Coordinates of C-alpha atoms and ligand atoms in Angstrom, one line a residue:
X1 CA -25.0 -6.1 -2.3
X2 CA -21.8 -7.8 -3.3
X3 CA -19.6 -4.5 -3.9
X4 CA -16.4 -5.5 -3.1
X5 CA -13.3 -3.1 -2.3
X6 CA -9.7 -3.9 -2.7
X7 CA -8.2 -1.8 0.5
X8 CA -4.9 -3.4 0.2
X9 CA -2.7 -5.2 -2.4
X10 CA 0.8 -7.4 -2.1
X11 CA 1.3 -10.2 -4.4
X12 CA -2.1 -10.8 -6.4
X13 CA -3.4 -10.8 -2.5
X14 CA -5.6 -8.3 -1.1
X15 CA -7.6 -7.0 1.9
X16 CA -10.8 -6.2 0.9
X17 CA -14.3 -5.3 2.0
X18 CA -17.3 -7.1 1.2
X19 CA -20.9 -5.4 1.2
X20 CA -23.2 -7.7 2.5
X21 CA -26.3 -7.0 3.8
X22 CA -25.2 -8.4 7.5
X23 CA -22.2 -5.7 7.3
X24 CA -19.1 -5.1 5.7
X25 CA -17.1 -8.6 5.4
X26 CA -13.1 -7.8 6.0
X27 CA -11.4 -10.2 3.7
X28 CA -8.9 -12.6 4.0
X29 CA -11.7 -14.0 6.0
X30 CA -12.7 -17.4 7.5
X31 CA -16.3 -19.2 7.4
X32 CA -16.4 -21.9 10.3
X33 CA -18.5 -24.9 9.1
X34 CA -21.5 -25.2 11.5
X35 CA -23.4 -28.3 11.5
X36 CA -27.0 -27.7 12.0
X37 CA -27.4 -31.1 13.5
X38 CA -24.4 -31.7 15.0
X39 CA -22.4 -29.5 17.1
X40 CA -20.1 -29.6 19.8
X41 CA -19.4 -26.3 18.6
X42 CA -22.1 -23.0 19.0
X43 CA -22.3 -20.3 17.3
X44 CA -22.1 -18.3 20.2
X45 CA -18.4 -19.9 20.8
X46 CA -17.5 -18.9 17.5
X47 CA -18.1 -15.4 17.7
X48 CA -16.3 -15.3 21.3
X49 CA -13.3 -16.6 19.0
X50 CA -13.8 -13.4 17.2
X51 CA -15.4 -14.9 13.7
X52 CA -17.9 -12.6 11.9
X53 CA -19.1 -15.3 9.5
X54 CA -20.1 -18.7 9.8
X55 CA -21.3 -20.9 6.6
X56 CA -24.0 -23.2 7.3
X57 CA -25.5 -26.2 4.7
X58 CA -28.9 -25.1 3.1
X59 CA -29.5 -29.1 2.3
X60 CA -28.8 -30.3 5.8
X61 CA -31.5 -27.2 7.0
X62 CA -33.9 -28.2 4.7
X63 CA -33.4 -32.4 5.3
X64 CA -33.8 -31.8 9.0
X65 CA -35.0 -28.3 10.1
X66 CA -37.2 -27.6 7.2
X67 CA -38.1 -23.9 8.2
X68 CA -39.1 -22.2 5.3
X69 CA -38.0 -18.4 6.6
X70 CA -34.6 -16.5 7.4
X71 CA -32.2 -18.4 8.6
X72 CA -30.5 -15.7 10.6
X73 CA -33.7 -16.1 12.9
X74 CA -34.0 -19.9 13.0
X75 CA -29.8 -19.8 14.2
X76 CA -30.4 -16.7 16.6
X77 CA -27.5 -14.8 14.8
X78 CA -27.3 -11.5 13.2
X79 CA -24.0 -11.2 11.6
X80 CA -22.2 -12.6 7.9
X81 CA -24.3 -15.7 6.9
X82 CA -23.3 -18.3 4.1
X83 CA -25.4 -21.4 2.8
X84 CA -23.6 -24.1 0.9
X85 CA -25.7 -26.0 -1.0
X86 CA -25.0 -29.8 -0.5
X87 CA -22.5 -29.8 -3.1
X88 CA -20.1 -31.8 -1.0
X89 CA -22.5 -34.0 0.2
X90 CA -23.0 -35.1 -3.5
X91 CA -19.1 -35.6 -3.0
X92 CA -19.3 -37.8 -0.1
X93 CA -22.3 -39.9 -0.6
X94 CA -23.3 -39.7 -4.5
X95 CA -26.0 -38.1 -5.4
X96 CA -28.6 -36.6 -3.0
X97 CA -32.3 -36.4 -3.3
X98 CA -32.8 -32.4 -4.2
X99 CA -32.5 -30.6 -7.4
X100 CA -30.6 -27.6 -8.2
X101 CA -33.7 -25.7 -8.1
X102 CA -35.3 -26.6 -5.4
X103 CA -32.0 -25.6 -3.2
X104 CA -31.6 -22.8 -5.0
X105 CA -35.5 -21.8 -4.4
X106 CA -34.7 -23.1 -0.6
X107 CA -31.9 -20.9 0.0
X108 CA -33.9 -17.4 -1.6
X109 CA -36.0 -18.3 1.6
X110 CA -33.5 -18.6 3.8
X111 CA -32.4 -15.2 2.9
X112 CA -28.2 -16.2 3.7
X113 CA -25.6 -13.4 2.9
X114 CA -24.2 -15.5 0.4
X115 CA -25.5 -18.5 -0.9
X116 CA -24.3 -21.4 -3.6
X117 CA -26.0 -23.2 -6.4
X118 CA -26.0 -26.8 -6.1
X119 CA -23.1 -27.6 -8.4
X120 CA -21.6 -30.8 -9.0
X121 CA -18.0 -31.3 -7.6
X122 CA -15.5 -32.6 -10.0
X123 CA -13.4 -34.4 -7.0
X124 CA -10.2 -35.9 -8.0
X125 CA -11.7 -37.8 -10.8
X126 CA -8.8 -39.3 -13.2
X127 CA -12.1 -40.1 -15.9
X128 CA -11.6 -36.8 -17.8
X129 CA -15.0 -37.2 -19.6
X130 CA -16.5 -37.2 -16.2
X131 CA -14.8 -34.3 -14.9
X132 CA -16.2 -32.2 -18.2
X133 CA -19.6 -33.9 -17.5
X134 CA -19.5 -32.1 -13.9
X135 CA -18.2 -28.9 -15.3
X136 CA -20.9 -28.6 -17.8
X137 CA -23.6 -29.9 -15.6
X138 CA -22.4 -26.6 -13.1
X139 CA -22.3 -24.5 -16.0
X140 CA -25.7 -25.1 -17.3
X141 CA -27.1 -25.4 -13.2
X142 CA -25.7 -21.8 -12.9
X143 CA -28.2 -20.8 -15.5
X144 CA -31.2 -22.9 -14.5
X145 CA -30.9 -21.0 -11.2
X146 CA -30.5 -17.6 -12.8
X147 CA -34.3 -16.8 -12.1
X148 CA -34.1 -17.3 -8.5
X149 CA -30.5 -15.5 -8.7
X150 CA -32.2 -11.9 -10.2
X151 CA -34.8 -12.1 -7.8
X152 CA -32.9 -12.4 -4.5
X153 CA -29.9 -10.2 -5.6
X154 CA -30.5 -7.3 -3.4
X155 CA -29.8 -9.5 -0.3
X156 CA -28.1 -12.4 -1.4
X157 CA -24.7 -12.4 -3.3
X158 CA -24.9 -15.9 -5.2
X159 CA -21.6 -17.9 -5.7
X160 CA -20.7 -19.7 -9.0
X161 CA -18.8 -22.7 -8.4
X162 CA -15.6 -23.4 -10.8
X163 CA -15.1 -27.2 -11.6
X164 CA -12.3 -29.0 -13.2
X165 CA -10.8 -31.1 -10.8
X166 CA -7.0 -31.8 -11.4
X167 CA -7.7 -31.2 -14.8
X168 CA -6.6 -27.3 -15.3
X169 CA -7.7 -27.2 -19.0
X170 CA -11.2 -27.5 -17.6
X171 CA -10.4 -25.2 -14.9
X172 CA -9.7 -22.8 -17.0
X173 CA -13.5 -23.6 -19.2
X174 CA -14.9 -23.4 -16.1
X175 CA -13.2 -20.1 -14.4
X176 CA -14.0 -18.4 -18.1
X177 CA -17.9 -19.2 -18.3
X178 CA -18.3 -18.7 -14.8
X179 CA -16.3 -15.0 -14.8
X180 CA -19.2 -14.0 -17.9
X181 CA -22.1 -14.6 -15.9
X182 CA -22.9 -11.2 -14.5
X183 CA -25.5 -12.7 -12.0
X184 CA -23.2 -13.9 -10.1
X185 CA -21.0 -11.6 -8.0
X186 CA -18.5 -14.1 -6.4
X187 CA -16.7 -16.9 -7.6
X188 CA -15.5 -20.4 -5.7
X189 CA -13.1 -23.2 -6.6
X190 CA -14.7 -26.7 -5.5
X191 CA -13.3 -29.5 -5.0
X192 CA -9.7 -29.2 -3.0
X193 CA -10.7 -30.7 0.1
X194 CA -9.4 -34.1 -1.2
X195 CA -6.1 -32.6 -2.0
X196 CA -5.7 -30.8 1.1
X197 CA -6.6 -33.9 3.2
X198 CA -3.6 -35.5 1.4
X199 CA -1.6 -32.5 1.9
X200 CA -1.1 -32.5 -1.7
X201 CA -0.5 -28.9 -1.7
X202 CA 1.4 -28.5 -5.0
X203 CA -1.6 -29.2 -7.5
X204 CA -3.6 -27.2 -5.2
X205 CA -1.5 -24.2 -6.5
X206 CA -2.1 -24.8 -9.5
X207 CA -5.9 -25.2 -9.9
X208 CA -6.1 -21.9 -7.8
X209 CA -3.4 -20.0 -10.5
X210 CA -5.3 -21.4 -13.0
X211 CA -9.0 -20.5 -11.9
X212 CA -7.7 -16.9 -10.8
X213 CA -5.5 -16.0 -14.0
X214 CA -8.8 -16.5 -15.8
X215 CA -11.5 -14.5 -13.5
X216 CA -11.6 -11.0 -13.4
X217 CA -9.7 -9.0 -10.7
X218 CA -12.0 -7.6 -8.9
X219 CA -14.7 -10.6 -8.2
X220 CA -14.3 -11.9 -4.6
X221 CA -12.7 -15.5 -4.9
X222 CA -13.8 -18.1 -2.1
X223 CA -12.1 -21.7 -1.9
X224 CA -14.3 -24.5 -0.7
X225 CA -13.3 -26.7 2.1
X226 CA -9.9 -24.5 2.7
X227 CA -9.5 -25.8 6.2
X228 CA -5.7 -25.7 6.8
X229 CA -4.1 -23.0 8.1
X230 CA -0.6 -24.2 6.4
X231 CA -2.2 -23.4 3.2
X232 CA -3.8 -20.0 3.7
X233 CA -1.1 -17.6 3.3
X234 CA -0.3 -19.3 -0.5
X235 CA -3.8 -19.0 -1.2
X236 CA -4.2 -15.3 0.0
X237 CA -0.4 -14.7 -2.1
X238 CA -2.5 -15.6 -5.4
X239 CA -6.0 -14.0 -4.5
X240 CA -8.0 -16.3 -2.7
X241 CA -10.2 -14.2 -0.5
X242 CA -12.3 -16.4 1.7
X243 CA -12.5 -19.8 3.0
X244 CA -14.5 -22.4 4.7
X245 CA -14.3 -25.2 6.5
X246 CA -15.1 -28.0 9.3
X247 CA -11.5 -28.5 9.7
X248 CA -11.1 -27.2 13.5
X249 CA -14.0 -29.7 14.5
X250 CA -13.3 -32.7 12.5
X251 CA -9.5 -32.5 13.5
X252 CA -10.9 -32.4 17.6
X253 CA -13.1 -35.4 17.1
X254 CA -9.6 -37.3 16.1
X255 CA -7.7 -35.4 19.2
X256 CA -6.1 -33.6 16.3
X257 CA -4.1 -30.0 17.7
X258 CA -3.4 -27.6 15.0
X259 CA -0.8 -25.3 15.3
X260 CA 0.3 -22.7 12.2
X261 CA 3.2 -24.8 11.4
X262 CA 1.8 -28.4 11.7
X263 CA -0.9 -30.9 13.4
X264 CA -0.3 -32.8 16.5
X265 CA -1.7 -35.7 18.3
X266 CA -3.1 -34.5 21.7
X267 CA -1.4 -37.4 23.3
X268 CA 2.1 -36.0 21.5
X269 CA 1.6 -33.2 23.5
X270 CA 3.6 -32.2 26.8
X271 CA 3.0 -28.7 26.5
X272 CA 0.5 -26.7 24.6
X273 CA 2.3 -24.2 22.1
X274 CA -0.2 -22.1 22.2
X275 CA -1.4 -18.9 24.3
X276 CA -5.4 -18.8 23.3
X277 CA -7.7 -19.0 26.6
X278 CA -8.1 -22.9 26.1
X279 CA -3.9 -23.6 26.5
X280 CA -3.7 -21.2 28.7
X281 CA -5.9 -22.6 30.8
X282 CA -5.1 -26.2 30.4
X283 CA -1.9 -28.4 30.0
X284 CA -1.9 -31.5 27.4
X285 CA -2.9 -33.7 30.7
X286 CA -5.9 -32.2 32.1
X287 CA -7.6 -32.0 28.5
X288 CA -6.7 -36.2 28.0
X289 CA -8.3 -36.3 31.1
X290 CA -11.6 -34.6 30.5
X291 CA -14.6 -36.6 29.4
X292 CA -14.8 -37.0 25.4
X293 CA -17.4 -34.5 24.3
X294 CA -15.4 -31.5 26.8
X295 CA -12.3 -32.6 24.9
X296 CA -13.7 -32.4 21.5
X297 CA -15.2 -28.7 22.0
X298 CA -11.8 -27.6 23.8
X299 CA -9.8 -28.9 21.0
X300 CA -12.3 -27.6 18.3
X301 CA -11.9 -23.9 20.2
X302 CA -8.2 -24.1 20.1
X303 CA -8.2 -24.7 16.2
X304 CA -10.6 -22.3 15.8
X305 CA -8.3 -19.8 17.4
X306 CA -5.1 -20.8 15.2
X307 CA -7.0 -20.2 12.2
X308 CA -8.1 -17.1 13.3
X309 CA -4.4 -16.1 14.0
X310 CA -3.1 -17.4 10.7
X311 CA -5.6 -15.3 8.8
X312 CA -4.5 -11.9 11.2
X313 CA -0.6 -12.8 10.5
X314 CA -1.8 -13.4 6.7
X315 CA -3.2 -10.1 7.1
X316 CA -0.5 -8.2 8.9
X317 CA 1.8 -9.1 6.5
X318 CA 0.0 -8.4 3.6
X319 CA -0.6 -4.9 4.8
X320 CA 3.5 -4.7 5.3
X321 CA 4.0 -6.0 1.7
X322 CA 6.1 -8.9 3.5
X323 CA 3.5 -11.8 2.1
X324 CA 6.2 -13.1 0.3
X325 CA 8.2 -13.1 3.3
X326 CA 5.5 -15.0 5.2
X327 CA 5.1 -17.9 2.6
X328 CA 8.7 -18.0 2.3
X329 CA 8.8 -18.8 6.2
X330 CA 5.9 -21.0 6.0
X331 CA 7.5 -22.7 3.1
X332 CA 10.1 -24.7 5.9
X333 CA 6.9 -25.4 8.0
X334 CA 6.3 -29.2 6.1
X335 CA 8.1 -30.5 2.9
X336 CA 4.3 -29.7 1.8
X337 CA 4.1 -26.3 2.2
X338 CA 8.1 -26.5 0.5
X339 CA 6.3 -28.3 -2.3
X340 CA 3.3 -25.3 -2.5
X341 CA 6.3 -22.6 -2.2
X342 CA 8.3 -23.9 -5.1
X343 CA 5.2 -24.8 -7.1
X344 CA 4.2 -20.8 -6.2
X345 CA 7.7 -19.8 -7.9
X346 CA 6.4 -20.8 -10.9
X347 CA 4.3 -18.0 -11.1
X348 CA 6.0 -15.3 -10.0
X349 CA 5.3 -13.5 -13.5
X350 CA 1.6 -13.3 -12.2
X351 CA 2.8 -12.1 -8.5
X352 CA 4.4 -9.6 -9.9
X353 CA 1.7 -8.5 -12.3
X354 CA -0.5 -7.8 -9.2
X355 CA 2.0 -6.4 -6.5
X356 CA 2.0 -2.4 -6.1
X357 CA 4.4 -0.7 -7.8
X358 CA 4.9 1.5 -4.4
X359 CA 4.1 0.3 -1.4
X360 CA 2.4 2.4 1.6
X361 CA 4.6 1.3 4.4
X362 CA 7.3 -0.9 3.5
X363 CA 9.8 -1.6 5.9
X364 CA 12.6 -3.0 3.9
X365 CA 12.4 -6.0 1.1
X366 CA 14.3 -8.7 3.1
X367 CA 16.2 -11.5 0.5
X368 CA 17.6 -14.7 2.1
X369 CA 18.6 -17.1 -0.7
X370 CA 18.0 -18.3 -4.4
X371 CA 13.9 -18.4 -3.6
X372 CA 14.1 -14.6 -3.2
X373 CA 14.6 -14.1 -6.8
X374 CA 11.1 -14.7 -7.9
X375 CA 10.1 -12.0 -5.6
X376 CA 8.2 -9.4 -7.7
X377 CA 10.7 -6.6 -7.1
X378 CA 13.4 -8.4 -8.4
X379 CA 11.7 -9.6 -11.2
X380 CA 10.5 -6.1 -11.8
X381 CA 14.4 -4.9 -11.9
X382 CA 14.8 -6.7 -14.9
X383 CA 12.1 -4.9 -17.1
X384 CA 13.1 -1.6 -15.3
X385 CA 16.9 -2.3 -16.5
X386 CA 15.9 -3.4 -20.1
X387 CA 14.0 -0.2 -20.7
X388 CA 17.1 1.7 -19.5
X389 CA 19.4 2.7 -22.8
X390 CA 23.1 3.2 -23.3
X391 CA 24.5 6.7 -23.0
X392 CA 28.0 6.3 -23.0
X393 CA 31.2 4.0 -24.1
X394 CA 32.5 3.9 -20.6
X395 CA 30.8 1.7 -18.2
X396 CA 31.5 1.8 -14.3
X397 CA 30.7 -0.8 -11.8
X398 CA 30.5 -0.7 -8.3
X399 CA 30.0 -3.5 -5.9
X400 CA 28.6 -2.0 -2.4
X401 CA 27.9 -4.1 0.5
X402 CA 26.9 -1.3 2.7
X403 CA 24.2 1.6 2.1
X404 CA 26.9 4.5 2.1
X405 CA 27.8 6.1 -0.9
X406 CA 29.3 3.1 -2.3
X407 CA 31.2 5.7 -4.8
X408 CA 34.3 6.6 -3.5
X409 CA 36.4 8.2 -6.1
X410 CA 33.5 10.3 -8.5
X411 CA 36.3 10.8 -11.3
X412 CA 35.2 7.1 -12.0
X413 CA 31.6 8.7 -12.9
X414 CA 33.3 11.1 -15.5
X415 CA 31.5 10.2 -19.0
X416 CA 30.3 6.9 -17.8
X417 CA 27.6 4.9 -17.5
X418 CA 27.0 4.3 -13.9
X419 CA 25.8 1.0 -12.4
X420 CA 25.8 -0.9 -8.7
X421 CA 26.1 -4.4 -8.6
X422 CA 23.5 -5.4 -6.4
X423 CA 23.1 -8.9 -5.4
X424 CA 19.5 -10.6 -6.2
X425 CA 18.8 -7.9 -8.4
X426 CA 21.9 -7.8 -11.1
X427 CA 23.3 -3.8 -12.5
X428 CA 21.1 -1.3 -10.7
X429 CA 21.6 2.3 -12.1
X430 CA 23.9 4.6 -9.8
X431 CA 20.9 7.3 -10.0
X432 CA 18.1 4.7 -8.6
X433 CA 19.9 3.0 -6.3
X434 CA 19.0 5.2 -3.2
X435 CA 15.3 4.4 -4.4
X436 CA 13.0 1.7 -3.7
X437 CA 13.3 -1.4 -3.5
X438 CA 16.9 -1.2 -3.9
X439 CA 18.3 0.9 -1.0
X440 CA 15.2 -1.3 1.5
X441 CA 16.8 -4.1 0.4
X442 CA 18.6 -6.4 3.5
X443 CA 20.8 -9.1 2.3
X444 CA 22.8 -11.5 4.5
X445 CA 26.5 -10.3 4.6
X446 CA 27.4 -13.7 3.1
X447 CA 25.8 -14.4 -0.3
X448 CA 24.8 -18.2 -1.2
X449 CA 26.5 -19.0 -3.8
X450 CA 23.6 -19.9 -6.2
X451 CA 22.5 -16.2 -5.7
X452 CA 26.3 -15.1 -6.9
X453 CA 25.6 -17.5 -10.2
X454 CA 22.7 -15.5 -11.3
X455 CA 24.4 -12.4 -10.3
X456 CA 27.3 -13.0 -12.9
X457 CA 25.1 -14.4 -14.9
X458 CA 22.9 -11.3 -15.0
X459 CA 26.3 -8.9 -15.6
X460 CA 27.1 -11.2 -18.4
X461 CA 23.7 -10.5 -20.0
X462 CA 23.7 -7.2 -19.5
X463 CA 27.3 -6.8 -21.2
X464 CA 26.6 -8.8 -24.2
X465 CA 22.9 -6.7 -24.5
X466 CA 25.1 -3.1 -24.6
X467 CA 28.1 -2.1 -26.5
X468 CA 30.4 -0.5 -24.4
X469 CA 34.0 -0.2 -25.3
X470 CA 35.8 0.1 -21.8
X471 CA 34.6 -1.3 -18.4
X472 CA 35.6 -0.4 -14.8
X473 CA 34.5 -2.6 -12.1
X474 CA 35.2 -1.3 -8.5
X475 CA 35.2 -2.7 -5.2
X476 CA 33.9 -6.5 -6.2
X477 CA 36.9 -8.3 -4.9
X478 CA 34.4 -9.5 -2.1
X479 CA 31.3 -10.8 -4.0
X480 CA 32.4 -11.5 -7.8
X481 CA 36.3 -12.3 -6.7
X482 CA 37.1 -9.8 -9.5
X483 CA 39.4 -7.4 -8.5
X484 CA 39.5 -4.3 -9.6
X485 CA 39.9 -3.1 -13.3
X486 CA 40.0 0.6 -14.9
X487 CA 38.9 1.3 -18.1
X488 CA 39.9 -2.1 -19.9
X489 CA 38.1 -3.9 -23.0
X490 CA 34.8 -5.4 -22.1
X491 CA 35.9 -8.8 -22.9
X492 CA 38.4 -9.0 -20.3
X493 CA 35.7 -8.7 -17.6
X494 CA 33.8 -11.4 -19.2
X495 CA 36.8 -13.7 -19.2
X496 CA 36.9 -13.1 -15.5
X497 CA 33.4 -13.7 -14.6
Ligands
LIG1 ZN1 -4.6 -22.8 22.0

């Protein structure tokens, strides 16, 4: 139980497959919340959604069902089961009236796929001796339960949450301690739900860089309360596996429509954007005009659909190696998810760390404007082009703007050093450039001019890091307004530039 199995890599996101003993868990996945209690929502509508997991609250089973056997049977569903532990609950109301070991003892009996200690949720805390107080407490919780943990590990994989709150020193504590514990197979960060409420996306970002960069690769990695579908695809891009949330029902109860760009009012609405069996079915109108409860359920369906959409796009993309792409489209979706796309720039070092070298079935690296420069192929180019040494005195440059032999006259090549002056990426060696990523590369035919900075600023780097007596630059008139020199004295290119 727990094996997990990266299929497919692009950023530090992956597809993978989860071994659980209900089946094999394709990830990015989703968990809807189901209320035990409550719901407008059955399981049965779930699945006809297309969900294979649901996550369910062992502390809301015990306070009001109290069954003391699988809980597979007592919901009348056979397929990926998760119990959280009431862990939020503590979040919402204070404290609440079970231990950590009696939960934990509760949930071995009600044998889930994957179950979660009772930790205590850092929140949003600004009292930073509080926040340690709750990252200890989880720490020494996830030991307490380690009994129950060994003894259930053949059919349950046991979460350790990571705590911290906003404060990503203790992340880091917490995402270190909770990596060592071998008992646990899978990993969650607590506590964004706040945040993500707020559409405070940018620190959001940062907790999940932070907990990742210090967990080991290959560990599943869940985010609690992950209920937006704006957010997914920047979560995924830095190796967030699963999710779960109550999003799609508590946005119905407030008439809230989700799309994969942004929320709306129901009574916004004239037209559904939307094609799922609910909008296609019904126009803004006739749902406004349906009794409450009908409304709540056809809005809570409809959500439920756009997440499951986002997550196959996510997917889809990933597979293509385009996720970078994706977040950079979803990144003019909200000034939000702007915020969480710059704020992801900032660690493109660790994108890049992750992203395969070759890619399966990549189509072609599309670059639109100063953004695409954190892609990892770009940043890649660099190290590439520092390991690459000096051979000669002579130094050619070509500019190309089309993907024909961009060398017209080879007499230029003649005891030279050969580079193209590729846009995004700076001097690309003549003898890789009908490689990957450079020759995929599609670049509007008019370059923003920020992206032309950098490029001179790269070519002046690259001159003053080599020692060549003459250069030639061919062919640049276009992109570097430079026109065309033959063999002259470094300098006087750098005086151009
Ligand atoms: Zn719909």
């Amino acid at each position: 139980m727990g094996d997990f199995e990266i299929k497919d890599e692009d950023l530090a996101g992956r597809i993978g497959i989860l071994e659980t003993k209900h089946g094999k868990l394709e990830t990015p996945a989703f968990f809807p919340v189901i209320n035990p209690v409550k719901n407008e929502i059955t399981i049965q509508d779930i699945l006809s959604v297309g969900f294979e997991s649901i996550i369910t609250n062992a502390f809301l089973i015990k306070k009001y069902i109290g069954k003391e056997e699988d809980l597979h049977s007592i919901l009348n569903y056979n397929k990926i089961l998760m119990t959280d532990s009431g862990a939020y609950q503590i979040l919402q109301y204070g404290d609440i009236d079970v231990s950590n070991v009696d939960i934990v003892n509760y949930e071995t009996k009600l044998k889930p796929d994957i179950a979660v200690i009772l930790d205590i949720p850092t929140g949003l805390t600004e009292d930073k001796k509080e926040a340690e107080k709750s990252v200890e407490s989880t720490i020494s919780r996830a030991k307490e339960a380690s009994k129950f943990v060994e003894l259930s590990k053949d059919e349950i994989i046991w979460v350790h949450p990571i705590q911290g709150g906003m404060y990503l020193d203790l992340i880091e504590y917490s995402a270190r301690i909770a990596d060592m514990n071998q008992d646990y197979k899978m990993l969650a960060l607590g506590s964004p739900t706040v945040l993500m409420q707020r559409y405070e996306y940018a620190p959001l970002i940062d907790m999940i860089y932070k907990s990742k960069s210090n967990v080991s690769r290959g560990k599943p990695f869940h985010l609690f309360g992950g209920g937006h579908p704006h957010i997914f695809a920047f979560a995924v891009a830095l190796g967030v596996d699963t999710f779960d949330s109550a999003s799609y029902i508590l946005y119905a109860r407030d008439h809230r429509y989700m799309t994969r760009e942004r929320v709306y009012r129901l009574e916004e609405l004239d037209y559904f954007p939307c094609s799922c069996p609910i909008c296609s079915r019904y126009s803004p109108k006739d749902v406004m005009e349906m009794p409450e409860e009908q409304k709540v359920r056809l809005i809570a369906l409809h959500n439920l659909y756009v997440i499951k959409e986002e997550i196959n796009y996510i997917k889809q993309s990933l597979k293509e190696g385009r996720l970078f792409e994706y977040i950079q489209q979803k990144a003019y979706s909200h000034p939000s998810t702007f915020e969480a796309f710059r704020r992801i720039l900032n660690y493109s070092k660790y994108l890049e760390k992750y992203d395969p070298r070759v890619k399966g079935e990549v189509k072609g690296v599309f670059l639109f404007d100063n953004s695409s420069l954190h892609r990892p192929e770009v940043i890649r180019h660099a190290y590439t082009l520092s390991k690459i040494k000096q051979r000669s005195k002579a130094l050619v440059l070509y500019c190309s703007d089309s993907k024909d032999n961009p060398l017209k006259n080879t007499e230029d090549m003649k005891n030279a050093d050969v580079y193209i002056v590729l846009p995004f990426y700076g001097c690309v060696p003549y003898n890789v450039f009908f490689t990957y990523p450079y020759f995929q590369s599609e670049m509007p035919s008019t370059i923003d001019k920020d992206v032309i900075y950098d490029l001179k600023n790269k070519l002046k780097e690259f001159l003053s890091q080599r020692s060549y007596e003459t250069v030639s630059i061919i062919g640049c008139e276009k992109i570097l307004h430079v026109d065309s020199i033959r063999g002259a004295p470094v300098n006087l290119l750098l005086n151009k530039l």
